[in-house]
Structure formats: C-alpha cells, structure tokens
PDB file of C-alpha atoms in Angstrom:
ATOM      1  CA  MET R   1      -1.375  -5.694   5.603  1.00 56.00           C
ATOM      2  CA  LEU R   2      -3.854  -2.868   6.219  1.00 53.00           C
ATOM      3  CA  LEU R   3      -6.430  -5.400   7.389  1.00 50.00           C
ATOM      4  CA  TYR R   4      -3.874  -6.749   9.841  1.00 50.00           C
ATOM      5  CA  ILE R   5      -3.184  -3.242  11.185  1.00 50.00           C
ATOM      6  CA  LEU R   6      -6.922  -2.803  11.707  1.00 49.00           C
ATOM      7  CA  LEU R   7      -7.054  -5.956  13.802  1.00 47.00           C
ATOM      8  CA  ILE R   8      -4.113  -4.946  16.025  1.00 48.00           C
ATOM      9  CA  GLY R   9      -5.125  -1.275  16.332  1.00 50.00           C
ATOM     10  CA  ASP R  10      -5.100  -1.287  20.125  1.00 44.00           C
ATOM     11  CA  LEU R  11      -4.587   1.553  22.603  1.00 40.00           C
ATOM     12  CA  GLU R  12      -0.833   1.077  22.678  1.00 47.00           C
ATOM     13  CA  SER R  13      -0.658   1.799  18.953  1.00 52.00           C
ATOM     14  CA  MET R  14      -2.895   4.864  19.315  1.00 47.00           C
ATOM     15  CA  ARG R  15      -0.466   6.189  21.924  1.00 49.00           C
ATOM     16  CA  PHE R  16       1.938   6.871  19.070  1.00 53.00           C
ATOM     17  CA  ASN R  17      -0.568   7.880  16.473  1.00 49.00           C
ATOM     18  CA  LYS R  18      -2.462  10.723  18.129  1.00 50.00           C
ATOM     19  CA  LYS R  19       0.459  12.560  19.652  1.00 49.00           C
ATOM     20  CA  TYR R  20       1.964  14.178  16.570  1.00 48.00           C
ATOM     21  CA  ASP R  21       0.610  16.274  13.729  1.00 74.00           C
ATOM     22  CA  PHE R  22       3.352  14.718  11.602  1.00 85.00           C
ATOM     23  CA  THR R  23       1.607  11.383  11.944  1.00 87.00           C
ATOM     24  CA  LEU R  24      -1.746  12.837  10.923  1.00 89.00           C
ATOM     25  CA  THR R  25      -0.155  14.333   7.809  1.00 90.00           C
ATOM     26  CA  ALA R  26       1.520  11.004   7.083  1.00 91.00           C
ATOM     27  CA  ASN R  27      -1.827   9.213   7.260  1.00 93.00           C
ATOM     28  CA  TYR R  28      -3.374  11.536   4.690  1.00 94.00           C
ATOM     29  CA  LEU R  29      -0.335  10.864   2.513  1.00 94.00           C
ATOM     30  CA  PHE R  30      -0.950   7.132   2.970  1.00 95.00           C
ATOM     31  CA  VAL R  31      -4.415   7.619   1.427  1.00 95.00           C
ATOM     32  CA  VAL R  32      -2.837   9.303  -1.615  1.00 94.00           C
ATOM     33  CA  TYR R  33      -0.112   6.645  -1.637  1.00 94.00           C
ATOM     34  CA  ALA R  34      -2.718   3.867  -1.738  1.00 92.00           C
ATOM     35  CA  PHE R  35      -4.510   5.553  -4.645  1.00 92.00           C
ATOM     36  CA  PHE R  36      -1.350   5.764  -6.764  1.00 91.00           C
ATOM     37  CA  ILE R  37      -0.033   2.256  -6.001  1.00 87.00           C
ATOM     38  CA  SER R  38      -1.797   0.867  -9.073  1.00 83.00           C
ATOM     39  CA  ILE R  39      -1.074   3.923 -11.235  1.00 84.00           C
ATOM     40  CA  SER R  40       2.503   5.144 -10.877  1.00 84.00           C
ATOM     41  CA  MET R  41       5.418   3.637  -8.954  1.00 83.00           C
ATOM     42  CA  ASP R  42       7.387   6.886  -9.338  1.00 85.00           C
ATOM     43  CA  ILE R  43       4.670   8.879  -7.574  1.00 88.00           C
ATOM     44  CA  THR R  44       4.228   6.284  -4.822  1.00 90.00           C
ATOM     45  CA  ARG R  45       7.997   6.226  -4.293  1.00 89.00           C
ATOM     46  CA  ASP R  46       8.058  10.008  -3.859  1.00 92.00           C
ATOM     47  CA  ILE R  47       5.081   9.931  -1.486  1.00 93.00           C
ATOM     48  CA  PHE R  48       6.655   7.195   0.624  1.00 92.00           C
ATOM     49  CA  THR R  49       9.838   9.274   0.861  1.00 91.00           C
ATOM     50  CA  LEU R  50       7.765  12.099   2.337  1.00 92.00           C
ATOM     51  CA  ILE R  51       6.124   9.646   4.757  1.00 93.00           C
ATOM     52  CA  LEU R  52       9.556   8.382   5.797  1.00 91.00           C
ATOM     53  CA  ILE R  53      10.676  11.968   6.504  1.00 91.00           C
ATOM     54  CA  LEU R  54       7.546  12.516   8.609  1.00 90.00           C
ATOM     55  CA  PHE R  55       8.315   9.285  10.471  1.00 89.00           C
ATOM     56  CA  PHE R  56      11.656  10.692  11.616  1.00 88.00           C
ATOM     57  CA  LEU R  57      10.242  14.166  12.294  1.00 87.00           C
ATOM     58  CA  SER R  58       7.505  12.715  14.496  1.00 83.00           C
ATOM     59  CA  GLY R  59      10.118  11.701  17.061  1.00 80.00           C
ATOM     60  CA  ASN R  60      10.000   8.925  19.639  1.00 82.00           C
ATOM     61  CA  ILE R  61      11.745   6.693  17.099  1.00 85.00           C
ATOM     62  CA  LYS R  62      13.188   4.262  19.634  1.00 86.00           C
ATOM     63  CA  ASP R  63       9.801   3.487  21.203  1.00 86.00           C
ATOM     64  CA  LYS R  64       8.183   3.111  17.790  1.00 86.00           C
ATOM     65  CA  LEU R  65      10.821   0.658  16.621  1.00 84.00           C
ATOM     66  CA  LEU R  66      10.557  -1.348  19.838  1.00 86.00           C
ATOM     67  CA  PHE R  67       6.777  -1.443  19.455  1.00 85.00           C
ATOM     68  CA  ALA R  68       7.084  -2.686  15.865  1.00 84.00           C
ATOM     69  CA  ILE R  69       9.727  -5.304  16.657  1.00 84.00           C
ATOM     70  CA  LYS R  70       7.477  -6.838  19.323  1.00 84.00           C
ATOM     71  CA  ASP R  71       4.890  -7.594  16.651  1.00 82.00           C
ATOM     72  CA  LYS R  72       4.959 -11.209  15.442  1.00 83.00           C
ATOM     73  CA  VAL R  73       4.388 -10.320  11.797  1.00 81.00           C
ATOM     74  CA  VAL R  74       7.222  -7.781  11.835  1.00 83.00           C
ATOM     75  CA  GLN R  75       9.465 -10.417  13.418  1.00 83.00           C
ATOM     76  CA  ALA R  76       8.603 -12.837  10.621  1.00 83.00           C
ATOM     77  CA  PHE R  77       9.410 -10.256   7.943  1.00 79.00           C
ATOM     78  CA  LEU R  78      12.706  -9.350   9.631  1.00 82.00           C
ATOM     79  CA  ALA R  79      13.685 -13.012   9.976  1.00 83.00           C
ATOM     80  CA  PHE R  80      12.927 -13.602   6.294  1.00 78.00           C
ATOM     81  CA  TYR R  81      15.049 -10.597   5.307  1.00 76.00           C
ATOM     82  CA  ILE R  82      17.953 -11.593   7.586  1.00 78.00           C
ATOM     83  CA  ILE R  83      17.966 -15.129   6.144  1.00 78.00           C
ATOM     84  CA  HIS R  84      18.279 -13.697   2.639  1.00 71.00           C
ATOM     85  CA  PHE R  85      21.005 -11.310   3.795  1.00 73.00           C
ATOM     86  CA  ILE R  86      22.996 -14.225   5.247  1.00 75.00           C
ATOM     87  CA  TRP R  87      22.414 -16.128   1.999  1.00 71.00           C
ATOM     88  CA  MET R  88      23.879 -13.156   0.105  1.00 70.00           C
ATOM     89  CA  ILE R  89      27.108 -13.340   2.119  1.00 70.00           C
ATOM     90  CA  GLY R  90      27.685 -16.968   1.126  1.00 66.00           C
ATOM     91  CA  SER R  91      26.418 -16.653  -2.439  1.00 66.00           C
ATOM     92  CA  GLN R  92      28.716 -17.379  -5.383  1.00 67.00           C
ATOM     93  CA  SER R  93      27.043 -14.664  -7.432  1.00 68.00           C
ATOM     94  CA  ILE R  94      27.235 -11.515  -5.297  1.00 67.00           C
ATOM     95  CA  GLU R  95      25.570  -9.340  -7.944  1.00 71.00           C
ATOM     96  CA  VAL R  96      22.488 -11.562  -8.124  1.00 66.00           C
ATOM     97  CA  ALA R  97      22.371 -11.870  -4.328  1.00 64.00           C
ATOM     98  CA  GLN R  98      22.613  -8.092  -3.853  1.00 68.00           C
ATOM     99  CA  TYR R  99      19.788  -7.564  -6.341  1.00 68.00           C
ATOM    100  CA  LYS R 100      17.636 -10.127  -4.529  1.00 67.00           C
ATOM    101  CA  VAL R 101      18.242  -8.592  -1.099  1.00 64.00           C
ATOM    102  CA  SER R 102      17.713  -5.090  -2.474  1.00 69.00           C
ATOM    103  CA  SER R 103      14.374  -6.104  -3.992  1.00 67.00           C
ATOM    104  CA  LEU R 104      13.261  -7.400  -0.597  1.00 68.00           C
ATOM    105  CA  ARG R 105      13.935  -4.107   1.178  1.00 70.00           C
ATOM    106  CA  TYR R 106      10.283  -3.187   0.633  1.00 72.00           C
ATOM    107  CA  MET R 107       9.400  -5.820   3.222  1.00 72.00           C
ATOM    108  CA  LEU R 108      10.974  -3.572   5.862  1.00 76.00           C
ATOM    109  CA  TYR R 109       8.371  -0.891   5.113  1.00 82.00           C
ATOM    110  CA  ILE R 110       6.032  -2.818   7.393  1.00 83.00           C
ATOM    111  CA  ILE R 111       7.784  -1.096  10.308  1.00 85.00           C
ATOM    112  CA  ILE R 112       6.607   2.280   8.989  1.00 88.00           C
ATOM    113  CA  TYR R 113       3.109   0.945   8.350  1.00 88.00           C
ATOM    114  CA  ILE R 114       2.735  -0.526  11.838  1.00 87.00           C
ATOM    115  CA  THR R 115       3.997   2.545  13.688  1.00 87.00           C
ATOM    116  CA  MET R 116       2.474   5.334  11.559  1.00 89.00           C
ATOM    117  CA  ILE R 117      -0.936   4.210  10.267  1.00 89.00           C
ATOM    118  CA  ARG R 118      -3.766   5.163  12.591  1.00 89.00           C
ATOM    119  CA  SER R 119      -6.604   2.703  13.081  1.00 86.00           C
ATOM    120  CA  ASP R 120      -9.194   5.308  12.107  1.00 88.00           C
ATOM    121  CA  PHE R 121      -7.413   5.818   8.764  1.00 91.00           C
ATOM    122  CA  VAL R 122      -7.415   2.184   7.658  1.00 88.00           C
ATOM    123  CA  TYR R 123     -10.853   2.510   6.028  1.00 86.00           C
ATOM    124  CA  LYS R 124      -9.783   5.695   4.212  1.00 89.00           C
ATOM    125  CA  ILE R 125      -6.562   4.059   2.974  1.00 91.00           C
ATOM    126  CA  LEU R 126      -8.404   0.974   1.728  1.00 88.00           C
ATOM    127  CA  ASN R 127     -10.845   3.198  -0.139  1.00 88.00           C
ATOM    128  CA  GLY R 128      -7.940   5.170  -1.581  1.00 91.00           C
ATOM    129  CA  PHE R 129      -6.548   1.916  -2.979  1.00 90.00           C
ATOM    130  CA  LEU R 130      -9.947   0.898  -4.376  1.00 88.00           C
ATOM    131  CA  PHE R 131     -10.514   4.233  -6.079  1.00 90.00           C
ATOM    132  CA  GLY R 132      -7.086   3.846  -7.686  1.00 89.00           C
ATOM    133  CA  ILE R 133      -8.192   0.463  -9.044  1.00 86.00           C
ATOM    134  CA  PHE R 134     -11.526   1.946 -10.174  1.00 87.00           C
ATOM    135  CA  PHE R 135      -9.578   4.623 -12.049  1.00 86.00           C
ATOM    136  CA  ASN R 136      -7.518   1.859 -13.678  1.00 83.00           C
ATOM    137  CA  GLU R 137     -10.712   0.115 -14.764  1.00 82.00           C
ATOM    138  CA  ILE R 138     -12.202   3.250 -16.295  1.00 82.00           C
ATOM    139  CA  ILE R 139      -9.003   4.047 -18.207  1.00 80.00           C
ATOM    140  CA  SER R 140      -8.769   0.410 -19.325  1.00 78.00           C
ATOM    141  CA  TYR R 141     -12.263   0.500 -20.833  1.00 77.00           C
ATOM    142  CA  LEU R 142     -11.514   3.842 -22.498  1.00 78.00           C
ATOM    143  CA  MET R 143      -8.375   2.300 -24.028  1.00 74.00           C
ATOM    144  CA  PHE R 144     -10.452  -0.629 -25.240  1.00 72.00           C
ATOM    145  CA  ILE R 145     -12.652   1.718 -27.288  1.00 75.00           C
ATOM    146  CA  GLY R 146      -9.651   3.684 -28.528  1.00 72.00           C
ATOM    147  CA  ILE R 147      -9.714   6.709 -26.208  1.00 74.00           C
ATOM    148  CA  LYS R 148      -6.501   7.883 -24.517  1.00 74.00           C
ATOM    149  CA  ILE R 149      -6.315  10.709 -21.996  1.00 71.00           C
ATOM    150  CA  PRO R 150      -3.234  12.939 -22.400  1.00 71.00           C
ATOM    151  CA  PHE R 151      -0.574  13.269 -19.687  1.00 69.00           C
ATOM    152  CA  LEU R 152      -1.391   9.971 -17.956  1.00 71.00           C
ATOM    153  CA  PRO R 153       1.625   7.693 -17.276  1.00 66.00           C
ATOM    154  CA  TYR R 154       0.606   4.881 -19.655  1.00 68.00           C
ATOM    155  CA  GLN R 155       2.863   1.831 -19.808  1.00 65.00           C
ATOM    156  CA  THR R 156       4.230   1.273 -23.302  1.00 55.00           C
ATOM    157  CA  THR R 157       4.376  -2.515 -22.973  1.00 54.00           C
ATOM    158  CA  GLY R 158       2.197  -3.345 -25.953  1.00 53.00           C
ATOM    159  CA  PHE R 159      -0.760  -4.623 -23.923  1.00 53.00           C
ATOM    160  CA  ALA R 160      -3.994  -3.412 -25.477  1.00 56.00           C
ATOM    161  CA  ASN R 161      -5.983  -2.341 -22.436  1.00 62.00           C
ATOM    162  CA  VAL R 162      -3.616  -2.449 -19.449  1.00 64.00           C
ATOM    163  CA  PRO R 163      -3.059   1.247 -18.741  1.00 64.00           C
ATOM    164  CA  PHE R 164      -0.474   1.390 -15.960  1.00 67.00           C
ATOM    165  CA  ALA R 165       0.607  -2.164 -15.046  1.00 64.00           C
ATOM    166  CA  LEU R 166       3.679  -3.808 -16.570  1.00 59.00           C
ATOM    167  CA  SER R 167       1.763  -6.937 -17.555  1.00 62.00           C
ATOM    168  CA  TYR R 168      -1.617  -8.653 -17.506  1.00 67.00           C
ATOM    169  CA  THR R 169      -0.363 -10.731 -14.586  1.00 71.00           C
ATOM    170  CA  GLN R 170       0.403  -7.674 -12.457  1.00 72.00           C
ATOM    171  CA  TYR R 171      -2.901  -6.094 -13.435  1.00 72.00           C
ATOM    172  CA  GLY R 172      -4.758  -9.306 -12.578  1.00 75.00           C
ATOM    173  CA  VAL R 173      -3.127  -9.496  -9.148  1.00 78.00           C
ATOM    174  CA  LEU R 174      -4.157  -5.917  -8.364  1.00 79.00           C
ATOM    175  CA  LEU R 175      -7.728  -6.641  -9.449  1.00 79.00           C
ATOM    176  CA  SER R 176      -7.858  -9.795  -7.312  1.00 81.00           C
ATOM    177  CA  ILE R 177      -6.637  -7.898  -4.248  1.00 83.00           C
ATOM    178  CA  SER R 178      -9.158  -5.124  -4.864  1.00 83.00           C
ATOM    179  CA  LEU R 179     -12.022  -7.634  -5.116  1.00 82.00           C
ATOM    180  CA  GLY R 180     -11.024  -9.128  -1.772  1.00 83.00           C
ATOM    181  CA  VAL R 181     -10.847  -5.668  -0.174  1.00 81.00           C
ATOM    182  CA  MET R 182     -14.260  -4.741  -1.599  1.00 81.00           C
ATOM    183  CA  LEU R 183     -15.867  -7.865  -0.178  1.00 79.00           C
ATOM    184  CA  TYR R 184     -14.241  -7.201   3.187  1.00 78.00           C
ATOM    185  CA  LEU R 185     -15.553  -3.625   3.320  1.00 76.00           C
ATOM    186  CA  ILE R 186     -19.038  -4.618   2.182  1.00 75.00           C
ATOM    187  CA  LEU R 187     -19.294  -7.395   4.785  1.00 77.00           C
ATOM    188  CA  THR R 188     -17.639  -5.665   7.758  1.00 75.00           C
ATOM    189  CA  TYR R 189     -18.399  -1.936   7.476  1.00 70.00           C
ATOM    190  CA  ARG R 190     -21.744  -0.206   7.846  1.00 69.00           C
ATOM    191  CA  GLN R 191     -21.250   2.343   5.116  1.00 68.00           C
ATOM    192  CA  ASN R 192     -23.296   4.452   2.756  1.00 72.00           C
ATOM    193  CA  ILE R 193     -25.585   2.405   0.517  1.00 76.00           C
ATOM    194  CA  TYR R 194     -24.235   4.289  -2.500  1.00 77.00           C
ATOM    195  CA  MET R 195     -20.719   3.105  -1.671  1.00 76.00           C
ATOM    196  CA  ASN R 196     -21.936  -0.495  -1.603  1.00 74.00           C
ATOM    197  CA  ILE R 197     -23.633   0.022  -4.974  1.00 77.00           C
ATOM    198  CA  LEU R 198     -20.401   1.482  -6.357  1.00 77.00           C
ATOM    199  CA  TYR R 199     -18.403  -1.471  -4.984  1.00 76.00           C
ATOM    200  CA  GLY R 200     -20.922  -3.887  -6.464  1.00 75.00           C
ATOM    201  CA  PHE R 201     -20.757  -2.208  -9.868  1.00 77.00           C
ATOM    202  CA  PHE R 202     -16.973  -2.389 -10.063  1.00 76.00           C
ATOM    203  CA  PHE R 203     -17.013  -5.913  -8.646  1.00 73.00           C
ATOM    204  CA  VAL R 204     -19.183  -6.997 -11.582  1.00 73.00           C
ATOM    205  CA  ILE R 205     -17.196  -5.218 -14.322  1.00 70.00           C
ATOM    206  CA  SER R 206     -13.886  -6.477 -12.919  1.00 65.00           C
TER     207      SER R 206
END
C-alpha cells in the first residue's frame, strides 16, 4: 500500500499534507507504527488511535474524504467491504457475519493512509517497517541460542524462535513482504551504500 501511495503522490495529495502540523506529527507516528507492526499489535493499535485523532484535528475532513473516495483502489476496498456488509444482513449466522465484517474494518484504514501519508515520508515509513523486521530477526536468532531479553512482548505460542508473531505462517508472511520491500528500495532508491549493505545482509540471513 505504501508503494502505491508513492506512485500516486501528486500535487493534489500534497495540498493536504503540507498544510497542517498535525499531519507532520501523524507521519512521524506512521514511522513508529510501521516499526511496531511486526512486534506488538497493542502498541500499533494505540499509535493508530493517535493518528486517527490527528486526522480529525487536522481539519478539512470533507475534502480529504472526497479525495480518497475518488481513488480507484479506495473504491475497490469500499466495494469489497459493502458487499460483505450486505452479506451480513442476509446471513443465517449473524454472529459469524458480524465477526467477519468487523475483521474487515481494517480495510477502511486505507482512507487514513491515502489522505495523511506524505510522499516524502514513504521512504521513512518503509524503513521503519524494515527495521522492525530486522529487530525481529535479531531477537529470533537470540532465542535460537537461548537468550531472552526481559520486558519484550514475546508470544507464548510454543514456537521456538518466533518472538512476536502468532505463528510461523504469520512470521513467514512478514519476512516475505520485507524482502520485497528491500529489493524495491535497493533497485529504486539512490541511498547510502551502508544501507544497501545492511539490506543485503538481512536479505541473506532471512
């Protein structure tokens, strides 16, 4: 999704993003949010709540929503959500349907992403996510050799060296996404050679 925002980061989007200090603060929070995505859902949930508050404090809500709704990807997400909502109305098991629709509410967050993330912060947010994955990798290898760091939110799921994910599958998905992001940054950004070496190192050990 962040890569998509980078591609559509035109002047109309920047009209929203450079007008308010609230938005700048929200973008720094997005960097922290990206770091903790692979570490703690409780922390990311709290950070996103703060971002949501900043979204409303930044004002110009109507124009932001109209801007987001005009986007084809947002329209697709909304259509998908509405279809599931209609399915819930006609479902024989209302409890299951409500759970399904509730679990899909995260798809609506794209509206906040589209209207709040500045184009010049996409690189920082992607790196925040990668450093979160790197941290996961380091803790995973420490667990493998029997070292545990106190006060970290380890998952007690019985998996030997999966520090924060609920399963190997979830951990594997996060690693796959991070590898794709690393390749994208290496191929498309002219960045510090040491960053490329760091990316390459973690690409190999992943």
